[in-house]
CSV table of C-alpha atoms and ligand atoms in Angstrom, one decimal:
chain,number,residue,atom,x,y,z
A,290,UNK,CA,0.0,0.0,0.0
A,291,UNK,CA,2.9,2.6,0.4
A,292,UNK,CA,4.4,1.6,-2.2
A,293,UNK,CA,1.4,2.7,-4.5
A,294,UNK,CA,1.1,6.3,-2.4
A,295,UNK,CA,4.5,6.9,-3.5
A,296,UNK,CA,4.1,5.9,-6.9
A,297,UNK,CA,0.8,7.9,-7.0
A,298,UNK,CA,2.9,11.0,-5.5
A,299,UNK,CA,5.7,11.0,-7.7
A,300,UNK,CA,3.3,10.4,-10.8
A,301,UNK,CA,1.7,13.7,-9.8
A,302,UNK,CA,4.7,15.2,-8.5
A,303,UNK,CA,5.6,14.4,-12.6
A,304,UNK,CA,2.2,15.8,-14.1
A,305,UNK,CA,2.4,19.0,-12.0
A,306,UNK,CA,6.0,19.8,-12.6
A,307,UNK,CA,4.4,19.7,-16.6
A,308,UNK,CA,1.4,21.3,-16.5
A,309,UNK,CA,1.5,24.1,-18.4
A,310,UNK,CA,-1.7,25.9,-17.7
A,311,UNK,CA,-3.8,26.9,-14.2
A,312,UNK,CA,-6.1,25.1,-16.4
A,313,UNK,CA,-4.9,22.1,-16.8
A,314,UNK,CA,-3.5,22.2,-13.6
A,315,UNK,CA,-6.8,22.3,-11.6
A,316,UNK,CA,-7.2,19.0,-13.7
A,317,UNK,CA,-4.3,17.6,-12.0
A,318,UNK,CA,-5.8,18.6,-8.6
A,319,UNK,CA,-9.2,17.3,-8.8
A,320,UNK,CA,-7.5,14.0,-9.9
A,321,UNK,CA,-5.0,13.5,-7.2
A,322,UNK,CA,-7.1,15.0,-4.4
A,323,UNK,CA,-10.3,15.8,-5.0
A,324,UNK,CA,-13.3,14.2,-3.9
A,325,UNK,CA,-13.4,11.0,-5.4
A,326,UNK,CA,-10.3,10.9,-6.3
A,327,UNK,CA,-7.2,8.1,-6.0
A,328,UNK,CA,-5.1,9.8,-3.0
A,329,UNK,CA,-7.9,10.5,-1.0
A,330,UNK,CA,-9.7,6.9,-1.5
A,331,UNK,CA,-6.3,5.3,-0.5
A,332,UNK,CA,-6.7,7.7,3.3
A,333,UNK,CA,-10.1,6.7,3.2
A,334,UNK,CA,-9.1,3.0,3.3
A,335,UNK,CA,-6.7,3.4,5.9
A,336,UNK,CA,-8.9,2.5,8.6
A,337,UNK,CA,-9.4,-0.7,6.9
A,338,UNK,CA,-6.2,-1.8,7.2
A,339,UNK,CA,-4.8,-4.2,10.3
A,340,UNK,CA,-4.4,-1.9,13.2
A,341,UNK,CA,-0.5,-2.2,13.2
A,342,UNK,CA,-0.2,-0.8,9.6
A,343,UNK,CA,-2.5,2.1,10.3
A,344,UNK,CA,-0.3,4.1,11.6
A,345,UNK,CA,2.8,4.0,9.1
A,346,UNK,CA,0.3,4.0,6.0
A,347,UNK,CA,-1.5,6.9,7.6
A,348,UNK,CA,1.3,9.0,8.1
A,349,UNK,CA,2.5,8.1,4.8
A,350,UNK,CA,-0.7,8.9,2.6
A,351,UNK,CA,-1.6,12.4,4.7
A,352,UNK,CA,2.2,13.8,3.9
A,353,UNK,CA,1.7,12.9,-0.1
A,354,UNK,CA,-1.8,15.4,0.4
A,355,UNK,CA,0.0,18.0,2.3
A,356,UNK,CA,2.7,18.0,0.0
A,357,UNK,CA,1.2,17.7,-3.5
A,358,UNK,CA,-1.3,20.6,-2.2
A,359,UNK,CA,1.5,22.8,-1.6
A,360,UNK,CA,3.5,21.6,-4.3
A,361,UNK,CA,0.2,22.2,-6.6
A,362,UNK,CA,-0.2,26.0,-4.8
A,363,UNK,CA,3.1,27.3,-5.8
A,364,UNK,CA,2.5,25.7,-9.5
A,365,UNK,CA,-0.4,27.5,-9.6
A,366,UNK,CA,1.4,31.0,-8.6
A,367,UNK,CA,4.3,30.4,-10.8
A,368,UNK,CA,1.9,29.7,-13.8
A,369,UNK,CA,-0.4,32.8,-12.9
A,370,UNK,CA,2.2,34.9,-13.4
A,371,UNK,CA,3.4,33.5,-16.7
A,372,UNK,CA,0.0,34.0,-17.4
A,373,UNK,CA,-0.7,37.2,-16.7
A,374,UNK,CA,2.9,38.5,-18.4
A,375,UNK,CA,1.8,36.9,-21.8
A,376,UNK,CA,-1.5,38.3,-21.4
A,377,UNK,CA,-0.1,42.1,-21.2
A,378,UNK,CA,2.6,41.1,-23.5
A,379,UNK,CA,-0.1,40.1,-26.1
A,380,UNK,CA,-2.6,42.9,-25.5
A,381,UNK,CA,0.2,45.2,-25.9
A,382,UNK,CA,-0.8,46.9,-22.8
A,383,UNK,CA,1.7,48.8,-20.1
A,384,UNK,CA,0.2,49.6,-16.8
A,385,UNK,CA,2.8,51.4,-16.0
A,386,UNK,CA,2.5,54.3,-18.9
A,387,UNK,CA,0.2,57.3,-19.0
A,388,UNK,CA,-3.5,57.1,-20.0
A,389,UNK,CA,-4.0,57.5,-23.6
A,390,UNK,CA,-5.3,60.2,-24.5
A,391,UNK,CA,-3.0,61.7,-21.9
A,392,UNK,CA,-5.1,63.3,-19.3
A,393,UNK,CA,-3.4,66.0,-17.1
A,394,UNK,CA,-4.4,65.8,-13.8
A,395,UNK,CA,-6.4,68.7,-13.9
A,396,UNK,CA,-6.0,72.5,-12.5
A,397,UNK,CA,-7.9,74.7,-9.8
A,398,UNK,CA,-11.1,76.7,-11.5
A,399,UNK,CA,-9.7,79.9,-12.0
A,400,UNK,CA,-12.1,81.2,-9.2
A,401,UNK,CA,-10.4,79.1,-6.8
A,402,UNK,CA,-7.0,79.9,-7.9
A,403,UNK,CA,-7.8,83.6,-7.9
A,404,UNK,CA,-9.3,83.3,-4.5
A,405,UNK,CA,-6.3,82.2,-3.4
A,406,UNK,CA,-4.0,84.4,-4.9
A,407,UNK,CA,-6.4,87.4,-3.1
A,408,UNK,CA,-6.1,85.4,0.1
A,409,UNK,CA,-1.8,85.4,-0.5
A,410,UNK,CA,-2.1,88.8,-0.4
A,411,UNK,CA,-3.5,90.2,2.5
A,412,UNK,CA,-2.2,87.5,4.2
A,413,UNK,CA,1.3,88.9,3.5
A,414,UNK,CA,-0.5,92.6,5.0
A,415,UNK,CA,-1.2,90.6,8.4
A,416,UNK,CA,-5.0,89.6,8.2
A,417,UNK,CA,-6.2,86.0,9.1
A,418,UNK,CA,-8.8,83.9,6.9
A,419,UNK,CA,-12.1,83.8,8.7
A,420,UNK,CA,-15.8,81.9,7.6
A,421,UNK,CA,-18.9,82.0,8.5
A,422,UNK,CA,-22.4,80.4,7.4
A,423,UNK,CA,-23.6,80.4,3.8
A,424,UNK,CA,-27.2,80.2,5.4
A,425,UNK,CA,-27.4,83.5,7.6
A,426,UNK,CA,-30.0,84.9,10.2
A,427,UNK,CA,-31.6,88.2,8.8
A,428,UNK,CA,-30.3,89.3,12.3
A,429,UNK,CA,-26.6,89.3,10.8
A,430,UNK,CA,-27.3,89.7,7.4
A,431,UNK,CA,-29.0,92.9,7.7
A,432,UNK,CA,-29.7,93.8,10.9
A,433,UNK,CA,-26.9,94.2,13.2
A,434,UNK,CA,-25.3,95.8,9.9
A,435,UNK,CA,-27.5,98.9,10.2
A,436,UNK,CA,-30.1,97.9,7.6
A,437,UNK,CA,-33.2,99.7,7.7
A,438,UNK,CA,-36.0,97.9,8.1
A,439,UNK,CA,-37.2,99.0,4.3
A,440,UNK,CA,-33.7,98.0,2.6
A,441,UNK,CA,-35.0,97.2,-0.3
A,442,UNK,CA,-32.0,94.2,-0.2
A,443,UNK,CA,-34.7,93.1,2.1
A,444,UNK,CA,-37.1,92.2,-0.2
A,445,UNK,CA,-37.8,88.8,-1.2
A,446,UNK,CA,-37.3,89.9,-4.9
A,447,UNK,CA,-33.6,90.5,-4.2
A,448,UNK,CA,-33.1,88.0,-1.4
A,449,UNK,CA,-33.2,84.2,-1.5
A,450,UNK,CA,-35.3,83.5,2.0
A,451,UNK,CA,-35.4,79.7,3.4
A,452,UNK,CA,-38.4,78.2,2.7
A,453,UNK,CA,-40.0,78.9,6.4
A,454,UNK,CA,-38.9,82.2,6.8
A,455,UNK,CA,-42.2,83.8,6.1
A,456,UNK,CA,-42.0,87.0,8.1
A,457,UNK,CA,-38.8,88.2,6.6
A,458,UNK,CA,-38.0,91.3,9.1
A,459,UNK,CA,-38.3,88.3,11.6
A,460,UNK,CA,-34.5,88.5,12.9
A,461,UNK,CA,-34.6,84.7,13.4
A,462,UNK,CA,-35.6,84.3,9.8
A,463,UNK,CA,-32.9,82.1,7.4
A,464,UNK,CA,-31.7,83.6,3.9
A,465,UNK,CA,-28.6,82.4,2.1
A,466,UNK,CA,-26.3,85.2,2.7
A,467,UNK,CA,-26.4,88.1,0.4
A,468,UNK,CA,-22.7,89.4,1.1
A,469,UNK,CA,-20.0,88.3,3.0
A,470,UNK,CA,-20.5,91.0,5.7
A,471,UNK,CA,-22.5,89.3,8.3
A,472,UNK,CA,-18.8,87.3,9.0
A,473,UNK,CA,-17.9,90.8,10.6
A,474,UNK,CA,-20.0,90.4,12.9
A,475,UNK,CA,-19.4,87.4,13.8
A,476,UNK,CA,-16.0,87.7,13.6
A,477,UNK,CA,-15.8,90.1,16.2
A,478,UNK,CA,-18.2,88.1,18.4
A,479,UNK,CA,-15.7,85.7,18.2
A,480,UNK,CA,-12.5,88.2,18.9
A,481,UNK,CA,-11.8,91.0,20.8
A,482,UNK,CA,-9.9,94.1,19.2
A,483,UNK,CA,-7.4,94.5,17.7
A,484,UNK,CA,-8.7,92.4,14.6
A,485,UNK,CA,-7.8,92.5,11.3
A,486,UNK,CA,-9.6,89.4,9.2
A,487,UNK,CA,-10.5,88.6,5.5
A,488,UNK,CA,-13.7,86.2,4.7
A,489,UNK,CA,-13.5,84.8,1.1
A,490,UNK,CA,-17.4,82.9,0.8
A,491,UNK,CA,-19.7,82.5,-1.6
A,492,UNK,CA,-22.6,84.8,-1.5
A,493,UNK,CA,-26.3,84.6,-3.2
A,494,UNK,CA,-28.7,87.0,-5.0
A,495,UNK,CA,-31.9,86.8,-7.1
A,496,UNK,CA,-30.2,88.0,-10.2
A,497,UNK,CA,-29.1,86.7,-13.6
A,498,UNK,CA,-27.4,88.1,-16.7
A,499,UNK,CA,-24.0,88.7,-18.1
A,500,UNK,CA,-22.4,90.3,-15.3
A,501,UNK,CA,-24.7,88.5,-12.7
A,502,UNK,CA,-25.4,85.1,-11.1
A,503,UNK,CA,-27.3,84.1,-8.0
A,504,UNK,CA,-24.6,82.8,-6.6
A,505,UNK,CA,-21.1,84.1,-6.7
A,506,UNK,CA,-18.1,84.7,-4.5
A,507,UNK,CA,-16.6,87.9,-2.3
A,508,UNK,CA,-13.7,88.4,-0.2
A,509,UNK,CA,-14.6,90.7,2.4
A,510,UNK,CA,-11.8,92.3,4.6
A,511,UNK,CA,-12.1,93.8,8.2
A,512,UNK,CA,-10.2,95.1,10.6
A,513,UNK,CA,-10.5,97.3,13.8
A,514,UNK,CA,-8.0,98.5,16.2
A,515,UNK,CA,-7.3,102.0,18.3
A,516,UNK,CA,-6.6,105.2,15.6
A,517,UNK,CA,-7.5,103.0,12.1
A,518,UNK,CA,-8.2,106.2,9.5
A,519,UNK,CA,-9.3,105.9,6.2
A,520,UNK,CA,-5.9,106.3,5.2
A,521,UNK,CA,-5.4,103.0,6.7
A,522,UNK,CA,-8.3,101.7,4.2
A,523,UNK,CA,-6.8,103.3,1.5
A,524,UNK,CA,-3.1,102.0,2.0
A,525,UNK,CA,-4.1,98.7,2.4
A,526,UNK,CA,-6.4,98.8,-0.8
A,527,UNK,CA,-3.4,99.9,-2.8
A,528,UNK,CA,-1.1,97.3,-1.6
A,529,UNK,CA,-3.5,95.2,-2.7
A,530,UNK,CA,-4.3,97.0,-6.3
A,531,UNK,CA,-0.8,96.8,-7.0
A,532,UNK,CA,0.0,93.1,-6.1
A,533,UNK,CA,-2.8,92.2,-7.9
A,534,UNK,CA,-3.2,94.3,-11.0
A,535,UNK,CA,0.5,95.9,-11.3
A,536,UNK,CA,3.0,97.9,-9.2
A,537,UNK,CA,1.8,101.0,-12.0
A,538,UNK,CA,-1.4,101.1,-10.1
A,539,UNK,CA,-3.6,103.8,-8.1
A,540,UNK,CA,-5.8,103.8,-6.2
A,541,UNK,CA,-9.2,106.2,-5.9
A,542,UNK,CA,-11.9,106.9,-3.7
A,543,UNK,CA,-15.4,107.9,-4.1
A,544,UNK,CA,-17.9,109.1,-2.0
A,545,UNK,CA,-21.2,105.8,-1.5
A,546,UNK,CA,-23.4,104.7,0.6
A,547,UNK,CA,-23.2,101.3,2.6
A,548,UNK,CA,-25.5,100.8,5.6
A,549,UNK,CA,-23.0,99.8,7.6
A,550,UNK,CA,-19.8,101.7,7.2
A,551,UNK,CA,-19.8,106.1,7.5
A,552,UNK,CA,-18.1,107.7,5.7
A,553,UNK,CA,-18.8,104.8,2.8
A,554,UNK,CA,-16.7,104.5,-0.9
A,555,UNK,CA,-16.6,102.9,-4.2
A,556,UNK,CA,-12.6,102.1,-4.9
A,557,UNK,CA,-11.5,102.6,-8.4
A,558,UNK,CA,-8.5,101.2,-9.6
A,559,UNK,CA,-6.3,102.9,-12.7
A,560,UNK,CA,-7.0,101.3,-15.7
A,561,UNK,CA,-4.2,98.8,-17.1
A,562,UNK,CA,-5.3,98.6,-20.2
A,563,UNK,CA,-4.7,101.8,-21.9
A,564,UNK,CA,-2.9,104.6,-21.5
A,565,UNK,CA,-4.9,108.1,-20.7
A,566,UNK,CA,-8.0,105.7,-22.0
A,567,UNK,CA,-6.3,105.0,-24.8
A,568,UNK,CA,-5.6,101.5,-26.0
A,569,UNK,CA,-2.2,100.7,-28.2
A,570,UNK,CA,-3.9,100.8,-31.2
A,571,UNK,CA,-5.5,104.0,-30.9
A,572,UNK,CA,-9.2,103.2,-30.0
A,573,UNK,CA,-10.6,104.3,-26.7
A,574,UNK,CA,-10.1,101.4,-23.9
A,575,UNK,CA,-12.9,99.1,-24.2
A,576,UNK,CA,-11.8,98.3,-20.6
A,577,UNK,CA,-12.5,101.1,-18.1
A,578,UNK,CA,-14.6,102.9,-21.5
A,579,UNK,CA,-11.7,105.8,-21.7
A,580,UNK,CA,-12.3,106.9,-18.0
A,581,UNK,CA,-8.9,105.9,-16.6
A,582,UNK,CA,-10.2,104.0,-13.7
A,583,UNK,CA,-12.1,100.9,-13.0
A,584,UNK,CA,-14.7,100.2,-10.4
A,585,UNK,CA,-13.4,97.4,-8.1
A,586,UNK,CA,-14.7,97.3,-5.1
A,587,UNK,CA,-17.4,98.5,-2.1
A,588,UNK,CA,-15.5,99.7,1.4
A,589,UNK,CA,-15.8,102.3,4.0
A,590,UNK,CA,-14.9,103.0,8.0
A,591,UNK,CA,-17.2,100.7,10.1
A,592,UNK,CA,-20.2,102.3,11.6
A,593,UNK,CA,-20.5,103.1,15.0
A,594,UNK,CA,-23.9,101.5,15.6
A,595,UNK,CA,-22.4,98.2,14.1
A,596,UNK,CA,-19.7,98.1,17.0
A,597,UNK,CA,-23.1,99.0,18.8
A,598,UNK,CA,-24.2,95.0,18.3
A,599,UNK,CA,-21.2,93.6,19.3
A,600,UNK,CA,-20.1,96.5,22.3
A,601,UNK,CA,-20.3,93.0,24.9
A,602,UNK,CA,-16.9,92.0,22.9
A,603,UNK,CA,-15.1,94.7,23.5
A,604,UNK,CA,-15.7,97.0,20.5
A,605,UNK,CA,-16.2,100.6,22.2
A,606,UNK,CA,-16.3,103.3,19.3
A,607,UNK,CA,-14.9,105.8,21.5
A,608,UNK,CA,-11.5,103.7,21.7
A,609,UNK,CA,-11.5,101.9,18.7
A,610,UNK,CA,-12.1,102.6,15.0
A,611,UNK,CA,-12.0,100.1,11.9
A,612,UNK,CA,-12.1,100.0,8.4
A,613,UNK,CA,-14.3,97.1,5.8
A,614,UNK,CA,-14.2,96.1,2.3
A,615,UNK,CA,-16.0,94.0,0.0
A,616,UNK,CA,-14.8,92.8,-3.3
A,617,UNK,CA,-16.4,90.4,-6.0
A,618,UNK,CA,-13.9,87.1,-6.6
A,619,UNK,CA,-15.1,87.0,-10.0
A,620,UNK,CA,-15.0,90.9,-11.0
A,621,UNK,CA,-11.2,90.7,-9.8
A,622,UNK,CA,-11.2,87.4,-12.2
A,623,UNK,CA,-13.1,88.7,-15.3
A,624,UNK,CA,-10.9,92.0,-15.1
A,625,UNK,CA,-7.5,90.2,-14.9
A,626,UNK,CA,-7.9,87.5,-17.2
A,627,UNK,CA,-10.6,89.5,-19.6
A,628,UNK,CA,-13.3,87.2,-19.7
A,629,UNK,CA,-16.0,88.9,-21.3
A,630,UNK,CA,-18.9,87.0,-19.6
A,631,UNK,CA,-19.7,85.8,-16.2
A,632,UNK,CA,-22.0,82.7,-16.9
A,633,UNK,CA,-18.3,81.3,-18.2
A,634,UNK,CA,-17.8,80.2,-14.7
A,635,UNK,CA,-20.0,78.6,-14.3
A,636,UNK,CA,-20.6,76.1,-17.6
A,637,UNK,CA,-17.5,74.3,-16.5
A,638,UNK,CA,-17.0,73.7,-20.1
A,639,UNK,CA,-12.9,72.8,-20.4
A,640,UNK,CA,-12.1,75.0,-23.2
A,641,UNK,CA,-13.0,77.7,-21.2
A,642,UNK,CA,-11.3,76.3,-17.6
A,643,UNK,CA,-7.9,74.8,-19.2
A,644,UNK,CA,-6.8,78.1,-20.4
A,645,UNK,CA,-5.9,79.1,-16.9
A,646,UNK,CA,-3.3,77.4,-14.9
B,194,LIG,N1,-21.2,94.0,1.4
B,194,LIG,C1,-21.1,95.0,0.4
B,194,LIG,C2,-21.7,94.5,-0.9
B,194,LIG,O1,-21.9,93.3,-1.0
B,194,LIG,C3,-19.7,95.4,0.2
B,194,LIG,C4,-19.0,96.1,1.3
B,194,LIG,C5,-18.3,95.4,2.2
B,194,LIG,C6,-19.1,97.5,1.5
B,194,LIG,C7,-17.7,96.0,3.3
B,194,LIG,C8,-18.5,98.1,2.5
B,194,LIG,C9,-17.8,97.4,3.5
B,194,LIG,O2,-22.0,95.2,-1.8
């Protein structure tokens, strides 16, 4: 009887050593060990046998299983590999290259990347990156920022409201942020003076054209500490006009109207386009329309009564003062880069994206 287990093992130690395919050699294995097959038959008979041979036979047949199982296992790997090498070698295929066609791995939306570059900059002037909620109480979107309580901003016509919000002078009601602003106040909740913070977000109106859609982005700027003039303001916008649009630039203010800053201003920036409104070729600048400057942002000193709402945090306007700006992401975008049309930004169409970055 051992002599057949060993001529059964080394006939299979033969066959596997041959195979030539996983195929054919889970053949081998179902004859050798399966079920029904000889080897295990043989074990099967072993309790057959006179007790004294048992043992020996036993042994015997049970190491032939263990070792033609592993034997078969590292066949099976070795052939697997062969395998799968001729298959890649045939299909003519290398993991290991590129895609084809050769994707790049993509860029930031120029939105992002100009966002970012804004955020570089007054970093470098000392401010810190603050956020707040894109879904805001009216209380800090328009009234602990002086709005009257007829702003027409107000109205549900310019205002997205959250569906519950029915009384929309309601201080508790929900809208989705019309402008970055209500960060200041929560900003200085959230700090004591001295405080100097920007708040890039994205912001939401009921409007849509060229130059408008309901949602877009601002980068709002604050800060307040003792003796901040609007010379302060206007340094710090030029810092920023120049890093951003050329160390040529200048910078202009103009009396406005915010509720929540007194004295308020519109911020012009000289045109870098044209010279005296004049393009190169002799045409008046189609950019800031032969006027030298170009509107680029909303700003102005912060209004007493707003340091009014947040007085509990240490904001006294008889020690300290403060200035606040607001800028659209996307007008800094369109002006820099020219892109004629705002919707652009929003089509995600990769002609339009890949050109930047
Ligand atoms: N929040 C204003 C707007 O959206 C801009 C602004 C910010 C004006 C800060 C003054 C100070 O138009």
């Amino acid at each position: 009887m051992i002599d057949s287990i060993t001529k059964l093992r080394a006939e299979a130690e033969a066959e596997i050593a041959a195979a030539t395919s996983s195929a054919g050699l889970e053949e081998i294995r179902v004859r050798y060990l399966g079920r029904k097959a000889q080897l295990p038959n043989l074990l099967r008979g072993v309790r057959d046998l006179p007790a004294d041979q048992r043992g020996e036979v036993g042994k015997v047949a049970n190491e032939s299983r263990v070792a033609l199982e592993a034997l078969i296992d590292s066949r099976c790997a070795q052939l697997d590999a062969a395998e799968l090498d001729s298959r890649l070698v045939a299909g003519g295929l290398d993991v290991t290259l590129p895609g084809d066609p050769n994707h790049s791995p993509g860029r930031l939306h120029l939105i992002t990347q100009t966002q970012r570059e804004l955020e570089d900059v007054f970093i470098g002037l000392g401010f810190a990156i603050a956020e707040g909620p894109e879904i805001e109480l009216v209380q800090y979107n328009f009234d602990a920022l002086n709005h009257a309580a007829a702003h027409p901003a107000r109205l549900w016509t310019d205002t997205f409201y959250v569906a519950g919000a029915d009384d929309v002078s309601n201080p508790a009601s929900l809208v989705l942020r019309t402008h970055t602003s209500p960060v200041q106040i929560r900003a200085m909740q959230a700090q004591a003076p001295p405080i100097y913070v920007i708040v890039p977000g994205r912001v939401y109106r009921r409007d849509s054209d060229a130059t408008h859609t309901p949602q877009f982005h601002q980068l709002e700027g604050l800060a307040v500490d003792e003796g901040i003039t609007l010379a302060d303001l206007k340094g710090t916008l030029l810092a920023f006009a120049r890093a951003t649009f050329g160390d040529e630039r200048e910078v202009r203010l103009r009396p406005h109207f915010f509720p929540f800053t007194e004295p308020s201003v519109e911020v012009d920036v000289s045109c870098f386009n044209c010279s005296d409104g004049v393009m190169a070729g002799g045409q008046r600048c189609n950019l800031c329309k032969g006027s030298t400057w170009i509107e680029i942002l909303g700003a102005g000193m912060v209004d007493p009564n707003v340091f009014g709402h947040v007085s509990e945090h240490g904001y006294d306007p008889e020690r300290v003062s403060g200035f606040a700006f607001g800028l659209g992401i996307e007008r800094i975008a369109m002006l820099k880069h020219r892109v004629p049309d705002l919707r652009l930004f929003y089509e995600n169409d990769v002609r339009f994206l890949r050109q930047f970055g």
